[in-house]
CSV table of C-alpha atoms (C1' of nucleotides) in Angstrom, one decimal:
chain,number,residue,atom,x,y,z
A,847,MET,CA,-7.9,-6.4,-98.2
A,848,ILE,CA,-10.6,-8.9,-96.5
A,849,ILE,CA,-7.8,-9.7,-94.1
A,850,ILE,CA,-7.2,-6.1,-93.0
A,851,ILE,CA,-10.8,-5.5,-92.5
A,852,LYS,CA,-10.9,-8.5,-90.4
A,853,MET,CA,-8.0,-7.5,-88.2
A,854,MET,CA,-9.3,-4.0,-87.7
A,855,ALA,CA,-12.6,-5.8,-86.6
A,856,VAL,CA,-10.8,-8.1,-84.0
A,857,LEU,CA,-8.4,-5.3,-82.9
A,858,SER,CA,-11.5,-2.9,-82.2
A,859,GLY,CA,-13.6,-5.5,-80.6
A,860,ARG,CA,-16.4,-5.2,-83.5
A,861,LYS,CA,-17.2,-7.2,-86.5
A,862,LYS,CA,-19.6,-4.6,-87.6
A,863,LYS,CA,-20.8,-3.1,-90.9
A,864,HIS,CA,-21.6,0.7,-91.2
A,865,SER,CA,-24.8,2.0,-90.2
A,866,ARG,CA,-25.6,5.6,-90.5
A,867,LYS,CA,-28.4,5.1,-87.7
A,868,ARG,CA,-25.8,3.6,-85.3
A,869,ASP,CA,-23.5,6.4,-86.1
A,870,GLU,CA,-26.2,9.2,-85.4
A,871,ILE,CA,-27.4,7.2,-82.4
A,872,LEU,CA,-23.9,7.5,-80.5
A,873,GLY,CA,-23.2,11.0,-82.0
A,874,LEU,CA,-26.2,12.5,-80.5
A,875,ILE,CA,-25.5,10.9,-77.3
A,876,ARG,CA,-22.1,12.4,-77.3
A,877,SER,CA,-23.2,15.8,-78.4
A,878,THR,CA,-25.2,16.6,-75.2
A,879,THR,CA,-24.3,16.7,-71.5
A,880,SER,CA,-28.0,15.7,-70.7
A,881,HIS,CA,-27.2,12.3,-69.9
A,882,PRO,CA,-30.5,11.0,-72.2
A,883,GLY,CA,-32.3,7.8,-72.1
A,884,ALA,CA,-33.3,5.7,-75.0
A,885,ARG,CA,-36.5,7.6,-75.6
A,886,TRP,CA,-35.1,10.9,-75.8
A,887,VAL,CA,-32.6,9.6,-78.3
A,888,TYR,CA,-35.5,8.0,-80.4
A,889,GLU,CA,-37.5,11.1,-80.5
A,890,ARG,CA,-34.8,13.3,-81.7
A,891,LEU,CA,-33.7,10.7,-84.6
A,892,LYS,CA,-37.1,9.8,-85.8
A,893,PRO,CA,-37.8,13.0,-87.8
A,894,LEU,CA,-34.3,12.1,-89.4
A,895,PHE,CA,-34.9,8.4,-90.0
A,896,PRO,CA,-38.9,8.0,-90.3
A,897,ARG,CA,-38.3,4.3,-90.1
A,898,LEU,CA,-36.2,4.4,-87.3
A,899,SER,CA,-37.8,1.9,-84.5
A,900,LEU,CA,-37.0,2.0,-80.8
A,901,GLY,CA,-35.7,-1.5,-80.9
A,902,THR,CA,-32.9,-0.2,-83.2
A,903,VAL,CA,-32.3,2.6,-80.5
A,904,TYR,CA,-32.0,0.2,-77.6
A,905,ARG,CA,-30.1,-2.4,-79.5
A,906,ASN,CA,-27.5,0.2,-80.4
A,907,ILE,CA,-27.1,1.8,-77.1
A,908,ARG,CA,-26.4,-1.6,-75.4
A,909,SER,CA,-23.9,-2.7,-77.8
A,910,PHE,CA,-22.2,0.6,-77.2
A,911,ARG,CA,-22.4,0.4,-73.6
A,912,GLU,CA,-20.8,-3.2,-73.9
A,913,GLU,CA,-18.0,-1.9,-75.8
A,914,GLY,CA,-17.4,0.7,-73.6
A,915,GLU,CA,-18.3,3.6,-76.0
A,916,LEU,CA,-21.0,4.9,-73.6
A,917,ALA,CA,-21.7,4.6,-69.9
A,918,SER,CA,-24.7,4.0,-68.2
A,919,VAL,CA,-25.4,6.6,-65.2
A,920,GLY,CA,-28.1,4.7,-63.5
A,921,VAL,CA,-31.8,4.4,-63.7
A,922,VAL,CA,-33.5,7.8,-62.9
A,923,GLN,CA,-37.5,7.8,-62.7
A,924,GLY,CA,-37.8,4.2,-64.4
A,925,GLU,CA,-35.3,5.1,-67.5
A,926,GLU,CA,-32.0,4.3,-67.9
A,927,ARG,CA,-29.7,7.3,-68.6
A,928,PHE,CA,-26.4,7.3,-70.7
A,929,ASP,CA,-23.5,9.3,-70.8
A,930,GLY,CA,-21.3,9.8,-73.9
A,931,ARG,CA,-18.3,11.1,-71.9
A,932,VAL,CA,-16.8,7.9,-71.4
A,933,GLN,CA,-13.9,8.6,-68.8
A,934,PRO,CA,-15.6,7.7,-65.5
A,935,HIS,CA,-16.7,10.6,-63.2
A,936,PRO,CA,-19.0,11.4,-60.5
A,937,HIS,CA,-22.6,12.5,-61.4
A,938,PHE,CA,-25.0,14.7,-59.4
A,939,ILE,CA,-28.7,13.6,-59.8
A,940,CYS,CA,-31.7,16.1,-58.7
A,941,SER,CA,-34.1,14.0,-56.6
A,942,ARG,CA,-36.9,16.0,-57.7
A,943,CYS,CA,-36.6,16.3,-61.5
A,944,GLY,CA,-33.9,13.9,-62.2
A,945,LYS,CA,-31.6,16.3,-64.0
A,946,ILE,CA,-28.3,14.6,-64.1
A,947,VAL,CA,-24.9,16.8,-63.9
A,948,ASP,CA,-21.4,16.1,-64.5
A,949,ILE,CA,-19.2,16.6,-61.4
A,950,ASP,CA,-15.4,17.3,-62.2
A,951,GLY,CA,-12.1,17.5,-60.4
A,952,SER,CA,-9.9,14.8,-58.9
A,953,MET,CA,-11.6,12.0,-57.0
A,954,ASP,CA,-8.6,10.0,-55.5
A,955,LYS,CA,-8.2,10.9,-51.9
A,956,ASN,CA,-9.9,9.0,-49.1
A,957,GLN,CA,-11.7,6.9,-51.7
A,958,GLY,CA,-13.9,9.8,-52.3
A,959,MET,CA,-15.2,10.5,-49.0
A,960,PRO,CA,-14.5,13.0,-46.4
A,961,GLU,CA,-12.5,12.2,-43.1
A,962,GLY,CA,-15.2,10.7,-40.5
A,963,VAL,CA,-16.7,8.4,-43.3
A,964,ILE,CA,-16.1,4.7,-42.4
A,965,ILE,CA,-15.8,2.8,-45.5
A,966,PRO,CA,-15.6,-0.9,-44.6
A,967,PRO,CA,-12.1,-2.2,-45.4
A,968,ASP,CA,-13.2,-5.3,-47.6
A,969,LEU,CA,-15.0,-2.8,-50.1
A,970,TYR,CA,-13.2,-1.3,-53.2
A,971,VAL,CA,-14.8,2.0,-53.9
A,972,ASP,CA,-14.4,3.6,-57.5
A,973,PRO,CA,-14.8,7.3,-56.3
A,974,ARG,CA,-15.2,8.2,-60.1
A,975,LYS,CA,-18.6,6.4,-60.1
A,976,THR,CA,-19.9,8.4,-57.1
A,977,VAL,CA,-23.3,9.5,-57.3
A,978,LEU,CA,-24.7,12.5,-55.3
A,979,TYR,CA,-28.2,13.5,-55.1
A,980,GLY,CA,-29.9,16.5,-54.0
A,981,LEU,CA,-31.8,19.5,-55.7
A,982,CYS,CA,-30.7,21.2,-58.9
A,983,GLY,CA,-30.9,25.2,-59.0
A,984,ASP,CA,-33.9,25.0,-60.7
A,985,CYS,CA,-35.7,23.0,-58.2
A,986,ARG,CA,-34.1,24.8,-55.2
A,987,LYS,CA,-35.9,28.0,-56.4
A,988,ALA,CA,-39.2,26.0,-57.0
A,989,ASP,CA,-38.9,25.2,-53.4
A,990,GLU,CA,-38.6,28.5,-52.0
A,991,LYS,CA,-42.3,28.9,-52.0
A,992,GLY,CA,-43.3,25.5,-51.1
A,993,MET,CA,-41.9,23.3,-48.1
A,994,THR,CA,-41.3,19.8,-49.5
A,995,THR,CA,-37.9,18.3,-49.1
A,996,VAL,CA,-37.2,15.5,-51.3
B,1381,MET,CA,-63.2,8.8,-28.6
B,1382,ILE,CA,-63.8,8.6,-32.3
B,1383,ILE,CA,-62.6,12.1,-32.4
B,1384,ILE,CA,-59.3,11.1,-30.6
B,1385,ILE,CA,-58.6,8.3,-33.4
B,1386,LYS,CA,-59.2,10.9,-36.1
B,1387,MET,CA,-56.9,13.3,-34.6
B,1388,MET,CA,-54.4,10.5,-34.4
B,1389,ALA,CA,-55.1,9.6,-37.9
B,1390,VAL,CA,-54.5,13.0,-39.0
B,1391,LEU,CA,-51.6,13.8,-37.0
B,1392,SER,CA,-49.6,10.7,-38.1
B,1393,GLY,CA,-50.6,11.0,-41.7
B,1394,ARG,CA,-52.6,7.8,-41.8
B,1395,LYS,CA,-56.2,6.8,-41.8
B,1396,LYS,CA,-55.3,3.6,-41.7
B,1397,LYS,CA,-56.7,0.3,-40.0
B,1398,HIS,CA,-54.7,-2.5,-38.9
B,1399,SER,CA,-52.9,-5.1,-41.1
B,1400,ARG,CA,-50.9,-7.8,-40.0
B,1401,LYS,CA,-49.4,-8.3,-43.4
B,1402,ARG,CA,-48.5,-4.6,-43.5
B,1403,ASP,CA,-46.9,-4.9,-40.0
B,1404,GLU,CA,-44.8,-7.9,-41.3
B,1405,ILE,CA,-43.7,-6.5,-44.5
B,1406,LEU,CA,-42.4,-3.3,-42.5
B,1407,GLY,CA,-40.7,-5.3,-39.8
B,1408,LEU,CA,-39.2,-7.7,-42.1
B,1409,ILE,CA,-37.6,-5.1,-44.0
B,1410,ARG,CA,-36.3,-3.2,-41.0
B,1411,SER,CA,-35.1,-6.5,-39.4
B,1412,THR,CA,-32.4,-6.8,-42.1
B,1413,THR,CA,-29.5,-4.8,-43.5
B,1414,SER,CA,-29.5,-6.2,-46.9
B,1415,HIS,CA,-31.8,-3.5,-48.5
B,1416,PRO,CA,-34.3,-5.7,-50.1
B,1417,GLY,CA,-36.6,-5.4,-52.9
B,1418,ALA,CA,-40.2,-6.3,-53.1
B,1419,ARG,CA,-39.6,-9.9,-54.5
B,1420,TRP,CA,-37.4,-10.8,-51.4
B,1421,VAL,CA,-40.1,-9.6,-49.1
B,1422,TYR,CA,-42.9,-11.7,-50.9
B,1423,GLU,CA,-41.0,-14.9,-51.0
B,1424,ARG,CA,-39.9,-14.6,-47.4
B,1425,LEU,CA,-43.6,-13.9,-46.3
B,1426,LYS,CA,-45.1,-16.2,-48.7
B,1427,PRO,CA,-45.0,-19.3,-46.3
B,1428,LEU,CA,-46.4,-17.1,-43.5
B,1429,PHE,CA,-49.3,-15.8,-45.4
B,1430,PRO,CA,-50.0,-18.4,-48.1
B,1431,ARG,CA,-52.6,-16.0,-49.5
B,1432,LEU,CA,-50.3,-13.0,-49.8
B,1433,SER,CA,-50.1,-11.4,-53.0
B,1434,LEU,CA,-47.1,-9.5,-54.9
B,1435,GLY,CA,-49.6,-6.4,-55.4
B,1436,THR,CA,-49.9,-6.3,-51.6
B,1437,VAL,CA,-46.3,-6.1,-50.9
B,1438,TYR,CA,-45.8,-3.4,-53.7
B,1439,ARG,CA,-48.7,-1.4,-52.3
B,1440,ASN,CA,-47.5,-1.4,-49.0
B,1441,ILE,CA,-44.0,-0.8,-49.6
B,1442,ARG,CA,-45.2,2.3,-51.8
B,1443,SER,CA,-47.2,4.0,-48.8
B,1444,PHE,CA,-44.4,3.3,-46.5
B,1445,ARG,CA,-42.0,4.8,-48.4
B,1446,GLU,CA,-44.8,7.9,-48.9
B,1447,GLU,CA,-44.9,8.1,-45.3
B,1448,GLY,CA,-41.1,8.1,-44.6
B,1449,GLU,CA,-41.0,4.8,-43.1
B,1450,LEU,CA,-39.1,3.3,-45.8
B,1451,ALA,CA,-36.5,4.7,-47.9
B,1452,SER,CA,-35.4,3.7,-51.7
B,1453,VAL,CA,-31.9,3.2,-52.1
B,1454,GLY,CA,-32.2,3.0,-55.7
B,1455,VAL,CA,-32.8,0.5,-58.5
B,1456,VAL,CA,-30.2,-2.3,-58.8
B,1457,GLN,CA,-30.0,-4.6,-61.7
B,1458,GLY,CA,-33.8,-3.6,-62.8
B,1459,GLU,CA,-35.4,-4.0,-59.3
B,1460,GLU,CA,-35.9,-1.3,-56.7
B,1461,ARG,CA,-34.2,-1.9,-53.4
B,1462,PHE,CA,-35.4,-0.6,-49.9
B,1463,ASP,CA,-34.0,0.5,-46.6
B,1464,GLY,CA,-35.8,0.1,-43.5
B,1465,ARG,CA,-33.1,2.4,-41.5
B,1466,VAL,CA,-34.8,5.8,-42.3
B,1467,GLN,CA,-32.1,8.2,-41.3
B,1468,PRO,CA,-30.5,9.0,-44.6
B,1469,HIS,CA,-27.0,7.8,-44.8
B,1470,PRO,CA,-24.8,7.0,-47.7
B,1471,HIS,CA,-24.7,3.6,-49.4
B,1472,PHE,CA,-22.2,1.3,-51.2
B,1473,ILE,CA,-23.6,-0.8,-54.3
B,1474,CYS,CA,-21.2,-3.4,-55.6
B,1475,SER,CA,-21.4,-3.1,-59.3
B,1476,ARG,CA,-20.8,-6.8,-60.0
B,1477,CYS,CA,-23.2,-8.5,-57.8
B,1478,GLY,CA,-25.7,-5.6,-56.6
B,1479,LYS,CA,-25.0,-6.0,-52.9
B,1480,ILE,CA,-25.7,-2.9,-50.9
B,1481,VAL,CA,-23.9,-1.8,-47.9
B,1482,ASP,CA,-24.7,1.0,-45.4
B,1483,ILE,CA,-21.8,3.6,-44.9
B,1484,ASP,CA,-21.6,5.3,-41.6
B,1485,GLY,CA,-19.9,8.4,-40.4
B,1486,SER,CA,-20.5,12.1,-40.6
B,1487,MET,CA,-20.9,13.5,-44.2
B,1488,ASP,CA,-21.2,17.4,-43.5
B,1489,LYS,CA,-17.5,18.6,-44.8
B,1490,ASN,CA,-17.5,19.8,-48.6
B,1491,GLN,CA,-20.9,18.4,-49.0
B,1492,GLY,CA,-19.7,14.9,-48.8
B,1493,MET,CA,-16.8,15.3,-51.4
B,1494,PRO,CA,-13.1,15.5,-50.8
B,1495,GLU,CA,-11.2,18.7,-51.7
B,1496,GLY,CA,-10.4,19.0,-55.5
B,1497,VAL,CA,-14.1,18.1,-56.5
B,1498,ILE,CA,-15.8,20.9,-57.9
B,1499,ILE,CA,-19.5,20.7,-57.1
B,1500,PRO,CA,-21.4,23.5,-59.4
B,1501,PRO,CA,-22.5,26.3,-56.9
B,1502,ASP,CA,-26.2,25.9,-57.9
B,1503,LEU,CA,-26.7,22.4,-56.7
B,1504,TYR,CA,-27.6,21.6,-53.3
B,1505,VAL,CA,-26.4,18.2,-52.7
B,1506,ASP,CA,-27.5,16.1,-49.5
B,1507,PRO,CA,-24.2,13.9,-48.8
B,1508,ARG,CA,-26.4,11.8,-46.7
B,1509,LYS,CA,-27.8,10.4,-49.9
B,1510,THR,CA,-24.7,9.8,-51.5
B,1511,VAL,CA,-24.4,6.5,-53.3
B,1512,LEU,CA,-20.7,5.0,-53.8
B,1513,TYR,CA,-19.9,2.2,-56.4
B,1514,GLY,CA,-17.1,-0.5,-56.6
B,1515,LEU,CA,-16.7,-4.0,-55.7
B,1516,CYS,CA,-17.5,-5.9,-52.4
B,1517,GLY,CA,-15.3,-8.2,-51.0
B,1518,ASP,CA,-16.7,-11.5,-52.3
B,1519,CYS,CA,-16.6,-9.8,-55.8
B,1520,ARG,CA,-12.8,-8.8,-55.5
B,1521,LYS,CA,-12.0,-12.1,-54.6
B,1522,ALA,CA,-13.6,-13.6,-57.7
B,1523,ASP,CA,-11.9,-11.0,-59.4
B,1524,GLU,CA,-8.3,-12.1,-58.6
B,1525,LYS,CA,-8.4,-15.0,-61.0
B,1526,GLY,CA,-10.2,-13.2,-63.8
B,1527,MET,CA,-9.3,-9.8,-65.2
B,1528,THR,CA,-12.7,-8.0,-66.0
B,1529,THR,CA,-13.2,-4.5,-63.9
B,1530,VAL,CA,-16.8,-3.4,-63.7
C,751,DG,C1',-72.5,-0.8,-41.7
C,752,DT,C1',-68.4,2.1,-43.4
C,753,DC,C1',-64.3,2.3,-44.9
C,754,DT,C1',-59.4,0.2,-45.6
C,755,DT,C1',-57.1,-3.7,-47.4
C,756,DT,C1',-56.3,-7.6,-50.1
C,757,DG,C1',-56.3,-11.2,-54.1
C,758,DC,C1',-56.7,-11.4,-58.8
C,759,DA,C1',-55.6,-10.5,-63.0
C,760,DA,C1',-55.2,-7.0,-66.3
C,761,DA,C1',-52.7,-3.2,-67.7
C,762,DC,C1',-48.1,-0.3,-67.7
C,763,DC,C1',-43.6,0.9,-69.0
C,764,DT,C1',-39.3,0.0,-70.2
C,765,DT,C1',-36.2,-2.8,-72.3
C,766,DT,C1',-35.4,-7.3,-74.7
C,767,DT,C1',-35.7,-10.6,-78.5
C,768,DG,C1',-37.6,-13.7,-82.8
C,769,DC,C1',-37.8,-13.3,-87.1
C,770,DA,C1',-38.1,-12.2,-91.9
C,771,DG,C1',-36.5,-8.6,-95.1
C,772,DC,C1',-32.8,-5.2,-96.1
C,773,DT,C1',-27.9,-3.5,-96.5
C,774,DA,C1',-23.2,-3.1,-96.8
C,775,DT,C1',-19.1,-5.4,-98.0
D,356,DA,C1',-23.3,-14.5,-101.7
D,357,DT,C1',-22.4,-13.7,-96.9
D,358,DA,C1',-23.0,-11.5,-92.5
D,359,DG,C1',-24.5,-7.8,-89.8
D,360,DC,C1',-28.5,-4.5,-89.4
D,361,DT,C1',-33.3,-2.9,-88.8
D,362,DG,C1',-38.6,-2.9,-88.2
D,363,DC,C1',-42.2,-4.7,-86.3
D,364,DA,C1',-44.5,-7.0,-83.0
D,365,DA,C1',-44.3,-10.1,-79.3
D,366,DA,C1',-42.3,-11.2,-74.9
D,367,DA,C1',-40.0,-10.1,-70.7
D,368,DG,C1',-39.8,-8.4,-66.2
D,369,DG,C1',-40.8,-5.2,-62.7
D,370,DT,C1',-44.4,-2.3,-60.7
D,371,DT,C1',-49.2,-0.4,-60.8
D,372,DT,C1',-54.3,-0.6,-60.8
D,373,DG,C1',-59.5,-2.0,-61.1
D,374,DC,C1',-62.8,-4.3,-59.2
D,375,DA,C1',-65.1,-7.3,-56.0
D,376,DA,C1',-64.6,-9.9,-51.9
D,377,DA,C1',-62.7,-9.8,-47.2
D,378,DG,C1',-61.3,-7.5,-42.8
D,379,DA,C1',-60.9,-4.1,-39.1
D,380,DC,C1',-63.5,-0.9,-36.6
DNA sequence: GTCTTTGCAAACCTTTTGCAGCTAT
DNA sequence: ATAGCTGCAAAAGGTTTGCAAAGAC
């Protein structure tokens, strides 16, 4: 019995005990497409676990990332944002409001760039990790009155 | 005379006095393609200006960015990196070592993505700001012995 | 002389960590 | 009983800011 548990632990790369909090942290990030940061997770889970601490959220997110159960999308406005959809895929980030959107479709021709773009030959580009920038729909609308181009 | 100077200030968006330190900070960032961070600039300029402080570097970089004389490439390994080449263009970032490489070529077909990639229609993508990820030449070599894929 | 820039240190923010107590096994 | 978890608070690391002194015009 103990041996079986240890084998499972080894196979899955974990030596972990059960933790309801950890389960909820991963579940919450997986349940949304908003690519949240640690604080967002903390604020949603705090009512459910009044004794939850930010350190626990950070610690668990970090270990999930190291185990490959979560991916980091990047740092937006000073805060690291995560993705529970673990298959690599491109993202769009709104330069104005920081919204992150998943981009779908195959990404395997010309290393993810259109013709005319010169990729230095020593670089290995993983097109599934490409990040596009621009303005999301909401920020475009807001822009029709103003004139700033971020 | 005074009026002319004030007009220039208004037109250029500045009301600034000359500062040798500021000049050197911008010049140094423009002189390299390494897309440095604030600390890199500080360490190079400190021997030249022994009384230089990090705050001055940060303050000037920030105002250059706001004036459009510098661009921010993004946060790599916790540090914000800048580009003195101010015309927007795509970048490559090595996921292993954080090296940043300029990508050249036109970027105007399909908003910078190959066919097969679905860009939600409400998004306005600026393909000149695209960031590619992967491994640089040096990190690929280092990888031929190991097996990790970042 | 007036207004900008700078040095210095403190403040800020996000993220990490040390440690003692708690929990799952 | 033995690890692994968590709360709490302190520490880190990068960036910003308040203020008085120094510098440009």
